[in-house]
Short mmCIF file of C-alpha atoms in Angstrom, two decimals:
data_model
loop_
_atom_site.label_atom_id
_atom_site.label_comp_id
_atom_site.label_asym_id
_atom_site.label_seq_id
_atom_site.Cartn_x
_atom_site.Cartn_y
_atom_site.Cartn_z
CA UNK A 1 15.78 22.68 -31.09
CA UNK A 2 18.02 23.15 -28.03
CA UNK A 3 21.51 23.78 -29.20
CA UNK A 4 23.47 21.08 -27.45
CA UNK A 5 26.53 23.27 -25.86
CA UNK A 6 24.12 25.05 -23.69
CA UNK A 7 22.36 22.02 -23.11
CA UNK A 8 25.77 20.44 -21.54
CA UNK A 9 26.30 23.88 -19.91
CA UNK A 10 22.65 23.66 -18.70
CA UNK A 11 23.18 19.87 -17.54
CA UNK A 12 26.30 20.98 -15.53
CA UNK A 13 24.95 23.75 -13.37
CA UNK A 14 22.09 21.35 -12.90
CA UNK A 15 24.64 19.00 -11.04
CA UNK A 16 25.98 21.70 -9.39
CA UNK A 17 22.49 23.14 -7.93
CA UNK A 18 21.64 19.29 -6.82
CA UNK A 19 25.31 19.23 -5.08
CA UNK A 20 24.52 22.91 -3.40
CA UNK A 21 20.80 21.75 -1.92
CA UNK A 22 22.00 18.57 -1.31
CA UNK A 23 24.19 20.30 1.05
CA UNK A 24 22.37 22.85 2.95
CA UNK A 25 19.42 20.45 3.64
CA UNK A 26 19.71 19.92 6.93
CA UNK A 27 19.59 23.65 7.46
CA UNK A 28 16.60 23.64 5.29
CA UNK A 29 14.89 20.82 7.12
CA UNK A 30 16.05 22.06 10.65
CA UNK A 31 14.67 25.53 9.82
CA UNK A 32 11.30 24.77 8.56
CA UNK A 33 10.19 22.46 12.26
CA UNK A 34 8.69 24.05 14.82
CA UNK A 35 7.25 27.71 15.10
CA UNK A 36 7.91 30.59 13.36
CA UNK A 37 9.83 32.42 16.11
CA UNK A 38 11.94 28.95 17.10
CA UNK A 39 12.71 29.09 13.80
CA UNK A 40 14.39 32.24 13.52
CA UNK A 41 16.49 31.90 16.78
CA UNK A 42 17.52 28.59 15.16
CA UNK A 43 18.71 29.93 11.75
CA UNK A 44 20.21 32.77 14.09
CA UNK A 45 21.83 30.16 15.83
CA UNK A 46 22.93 27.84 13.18
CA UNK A 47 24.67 30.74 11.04
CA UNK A 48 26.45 31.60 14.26
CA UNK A 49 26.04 35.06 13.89
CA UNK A 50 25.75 37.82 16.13
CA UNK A 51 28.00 40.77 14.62
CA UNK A 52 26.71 40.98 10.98
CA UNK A 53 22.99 39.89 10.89
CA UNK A 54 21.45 43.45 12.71
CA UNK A 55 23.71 45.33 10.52
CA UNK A 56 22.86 43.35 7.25
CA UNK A 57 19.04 43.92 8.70
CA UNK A 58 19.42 47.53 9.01
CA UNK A 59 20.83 47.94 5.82
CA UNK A 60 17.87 46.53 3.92
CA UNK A 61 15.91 49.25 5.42
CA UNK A 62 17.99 51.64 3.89
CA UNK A 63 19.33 52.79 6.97
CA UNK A 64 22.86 53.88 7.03
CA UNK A 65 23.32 55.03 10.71
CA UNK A 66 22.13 52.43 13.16
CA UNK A 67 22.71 53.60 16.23
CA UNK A 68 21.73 50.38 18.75
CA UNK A 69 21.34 52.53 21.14
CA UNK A 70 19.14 55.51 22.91
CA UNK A 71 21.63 57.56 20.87
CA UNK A 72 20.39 59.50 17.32
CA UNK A 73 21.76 61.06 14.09
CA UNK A 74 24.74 59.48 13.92
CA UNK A 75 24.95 60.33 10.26
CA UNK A 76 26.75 57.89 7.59
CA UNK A 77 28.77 55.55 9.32
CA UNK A 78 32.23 54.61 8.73
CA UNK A 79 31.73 50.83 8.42
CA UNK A 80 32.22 49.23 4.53
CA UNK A 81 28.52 48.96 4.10
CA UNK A 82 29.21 47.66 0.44
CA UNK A 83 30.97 44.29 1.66
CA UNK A 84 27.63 43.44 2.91
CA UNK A 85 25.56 44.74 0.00
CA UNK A 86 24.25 41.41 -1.12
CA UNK A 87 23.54 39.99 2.05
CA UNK A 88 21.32 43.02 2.91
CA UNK A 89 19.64 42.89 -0.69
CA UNK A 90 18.74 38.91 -0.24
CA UNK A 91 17.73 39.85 3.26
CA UNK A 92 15.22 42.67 1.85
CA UNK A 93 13.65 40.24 -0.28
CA UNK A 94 13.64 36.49 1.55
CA UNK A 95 14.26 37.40 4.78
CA UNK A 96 16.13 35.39 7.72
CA UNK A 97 15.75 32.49 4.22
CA UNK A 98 18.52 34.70 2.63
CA UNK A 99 21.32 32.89 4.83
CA UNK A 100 20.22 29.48 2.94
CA UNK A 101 19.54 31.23 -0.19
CA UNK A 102 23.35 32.67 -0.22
CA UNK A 103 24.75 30.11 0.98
CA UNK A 104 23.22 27.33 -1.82
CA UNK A 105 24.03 30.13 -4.56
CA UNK A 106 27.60 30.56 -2.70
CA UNK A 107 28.11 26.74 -2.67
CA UNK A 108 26.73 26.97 -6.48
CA UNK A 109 29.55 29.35 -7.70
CA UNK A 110 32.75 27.77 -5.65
CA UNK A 111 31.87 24.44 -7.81
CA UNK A 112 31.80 26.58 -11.38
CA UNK A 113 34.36 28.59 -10.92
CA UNK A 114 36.98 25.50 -10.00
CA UNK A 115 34.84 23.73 -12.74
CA UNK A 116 35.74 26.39 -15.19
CA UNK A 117 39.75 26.46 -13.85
CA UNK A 118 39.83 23.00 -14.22
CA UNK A 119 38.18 23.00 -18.13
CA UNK A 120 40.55 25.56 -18.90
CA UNK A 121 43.30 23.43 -17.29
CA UNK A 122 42.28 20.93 -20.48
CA UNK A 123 40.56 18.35 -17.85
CA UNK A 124 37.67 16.06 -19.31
CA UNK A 125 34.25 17.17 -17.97
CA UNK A 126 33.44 14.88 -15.88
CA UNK A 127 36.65 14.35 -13.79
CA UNK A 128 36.63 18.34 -13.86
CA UNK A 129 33.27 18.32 -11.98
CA UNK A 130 34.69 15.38 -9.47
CA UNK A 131 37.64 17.37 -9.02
CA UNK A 132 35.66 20.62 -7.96
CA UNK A 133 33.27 18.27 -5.52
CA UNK A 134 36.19 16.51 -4.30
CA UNK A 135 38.08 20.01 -3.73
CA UNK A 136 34.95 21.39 -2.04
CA UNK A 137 34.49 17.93 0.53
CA UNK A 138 38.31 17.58 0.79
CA UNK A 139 38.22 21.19 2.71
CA UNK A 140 35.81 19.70 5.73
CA UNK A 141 37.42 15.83 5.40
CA UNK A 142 40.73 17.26 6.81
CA UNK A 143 39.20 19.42 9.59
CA UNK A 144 37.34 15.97 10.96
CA UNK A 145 40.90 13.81 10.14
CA UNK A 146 42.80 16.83 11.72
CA UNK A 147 39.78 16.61 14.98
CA UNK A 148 40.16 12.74 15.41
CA UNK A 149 43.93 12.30 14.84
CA UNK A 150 44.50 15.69 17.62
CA UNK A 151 47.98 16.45 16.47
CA UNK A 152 49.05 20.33 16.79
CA UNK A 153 50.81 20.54 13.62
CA UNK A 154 47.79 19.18 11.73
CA UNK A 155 45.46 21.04 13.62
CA UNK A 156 47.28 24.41 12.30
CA UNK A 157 47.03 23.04 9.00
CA UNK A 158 43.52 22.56 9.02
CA UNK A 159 43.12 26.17 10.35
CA UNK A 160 44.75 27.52 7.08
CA UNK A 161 42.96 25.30 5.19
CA UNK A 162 39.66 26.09 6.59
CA UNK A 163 39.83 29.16 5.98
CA UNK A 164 40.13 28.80 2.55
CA UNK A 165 36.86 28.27 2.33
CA UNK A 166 33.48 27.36 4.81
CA UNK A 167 30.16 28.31 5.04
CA UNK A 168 30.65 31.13 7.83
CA UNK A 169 28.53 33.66 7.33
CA UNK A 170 29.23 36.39 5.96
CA UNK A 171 32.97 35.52 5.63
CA UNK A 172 34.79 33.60 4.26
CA UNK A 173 31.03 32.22 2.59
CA UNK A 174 31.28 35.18 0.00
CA UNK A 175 34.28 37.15 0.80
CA UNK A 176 36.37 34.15 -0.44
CA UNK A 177 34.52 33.57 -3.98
CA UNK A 178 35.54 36.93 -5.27
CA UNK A 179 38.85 35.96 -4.75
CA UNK A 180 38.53 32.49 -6.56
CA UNK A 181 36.72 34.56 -9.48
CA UNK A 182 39.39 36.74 -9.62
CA UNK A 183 41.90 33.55 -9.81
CA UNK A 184 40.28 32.22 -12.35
CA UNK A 185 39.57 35.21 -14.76
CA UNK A 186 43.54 36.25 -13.93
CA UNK A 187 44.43 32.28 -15.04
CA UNK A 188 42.21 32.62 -18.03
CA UNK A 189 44.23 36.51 -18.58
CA UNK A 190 47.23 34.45 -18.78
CA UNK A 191 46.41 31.56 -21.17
CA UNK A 192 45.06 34.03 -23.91
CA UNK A 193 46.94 34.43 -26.62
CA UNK A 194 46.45 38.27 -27.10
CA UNK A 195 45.41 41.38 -25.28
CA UNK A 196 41.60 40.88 -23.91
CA UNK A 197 40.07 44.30 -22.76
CA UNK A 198 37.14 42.32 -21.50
CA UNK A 199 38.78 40.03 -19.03
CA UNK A 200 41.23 42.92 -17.60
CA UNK A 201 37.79 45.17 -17.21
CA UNK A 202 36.43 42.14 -15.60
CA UNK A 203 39.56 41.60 -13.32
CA UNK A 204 39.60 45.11 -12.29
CA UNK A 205 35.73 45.38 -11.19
CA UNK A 206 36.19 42.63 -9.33
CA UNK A 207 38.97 43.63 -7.73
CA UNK A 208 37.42 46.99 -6.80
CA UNK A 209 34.61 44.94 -5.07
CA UNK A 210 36.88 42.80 -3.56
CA UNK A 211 38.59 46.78 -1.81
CA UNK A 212 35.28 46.84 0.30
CA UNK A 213 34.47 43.21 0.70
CA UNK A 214 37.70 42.51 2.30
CA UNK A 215 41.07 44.90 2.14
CA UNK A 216 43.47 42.06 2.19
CA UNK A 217 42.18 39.92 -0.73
CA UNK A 218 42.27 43.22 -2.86
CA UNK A 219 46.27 44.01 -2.31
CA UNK A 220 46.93 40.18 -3.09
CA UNK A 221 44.71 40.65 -6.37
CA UNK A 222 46.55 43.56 -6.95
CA UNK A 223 50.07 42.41 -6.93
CA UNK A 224 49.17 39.25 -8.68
CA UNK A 225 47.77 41.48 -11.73
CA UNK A 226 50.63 43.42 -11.90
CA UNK A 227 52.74 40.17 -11.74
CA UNK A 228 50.74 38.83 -14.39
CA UNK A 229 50.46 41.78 -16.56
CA UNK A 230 53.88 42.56 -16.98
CA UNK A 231 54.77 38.70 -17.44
CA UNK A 232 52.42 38.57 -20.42
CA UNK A 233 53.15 41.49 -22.21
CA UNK A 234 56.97 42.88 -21.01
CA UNK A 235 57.87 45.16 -23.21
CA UNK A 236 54.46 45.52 -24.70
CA UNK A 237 52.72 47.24 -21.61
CA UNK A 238 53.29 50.83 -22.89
CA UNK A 239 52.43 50.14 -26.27
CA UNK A 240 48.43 48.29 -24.56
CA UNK A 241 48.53 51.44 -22.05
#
């Protein structure tokens, strides 16, 4: 017999996935009509990506000094080649279908992991998955109101808002959810009651992917810890240390 938590938690993610491919369908549809090769220079095109995509394809050969050029043994280069580990990982095993496949799973995780902040926020179920859609939607409803209504101070609004989070590729589309995971295991650090080892070991791996996903997130998670730490424990922090 099914135990019935995970059958609510299994019910949930199912709404979630339906949201996510509900979502990237027209990619899906646009990408499967016509030929093979159209197909590919439309996904290229779609993704609107010129920078990342050879280097994410290079890296799921295993090869770490791409030169793009008549030039040879360039050795290891210097660029962050974790921050695109994943991408070149889903590349190596669905190919040019990797940029739909991250982007449903990416689309998958933003809605649990404002679903979980709002649960632990003490918000029913239900309005907590609404409020995670909603949040989601709300983020591309202001770019078109801030588009039709063309006022500057709107428009620079929208910019900060955007870039909160979108389906860019590969930034902000999975840059930006180790940040919100982070948030929400740091919020979750907070509202326990006592000392949790495995939520701090949780908040710190993150944060040391976040260092080579994207330098800027990782000082921000790094001050907030601190911030957090010391707030929760004062005078207690030697005593943990």
């Amino acid at each position: 017999m099914i135990n019935a938590q995970k059958l609510n938690i299994f019910s949930t993610y199912s709404i979630f996935l339906f949201i996510s491919l509900l979502i990237s369908l027209p990619k899906i549809f646009y990408f499967n009509y016509g030929d093979s090769f159209d197909n590919s220079l439309k996904l290229i095109l779609e993704f609107n990506d010129t920078l990342y995509l050879p280097i994410i394809k290079v890296y799921s050969e295993f090869n770490l000094n791409p030169s793009f050029s008549e030039i040879k043994n360039l050795n290891l280069i210097s660029y962050p080649f974790f921050g695109l580990l994943i991408n070149s990982i889903f590349y190596k095993v669905f190919g040019l279908y990797s940029l739909i496949v991250i982007e449903i799973l990416s689309i998958f995780i933003f809605h649990l992991i404002f679903y979980k902040i709002f649960i632990l926020s003490k918000i029913e179920k239900i309005n907590s998955i609404l409020f995670a859609n909603f949040f989601f939607i709300s983020i591309y409803l202001f770019i078109d109101i801030s588009n039709f209504l063309n006022i500057s101070y709107i428009k620079t609004i929208s910019n900060s808002y955007e870039i909160l989070f979108n389906l860019r590729f590969p930034r902000p589309l999975i840059s930006n959810l180790f940040l919100f995971s982070f948030l929400y295991l740091s919020y979750k650090f907070y509202v326990v009651n006592e000392f949790n080892k495995k939520l701090l070991l949780s908040l710190i791996i993150i944060s040391s992917l976040t260092l080579h996903v994207f330098f800027y997130f990782f000082l921000f998670q790094l001050i907030l810890l601190l911030i957090i730490y010391s707030s929760k424990f004062k005078t207690k922090i030697v005593k943990i240390f």
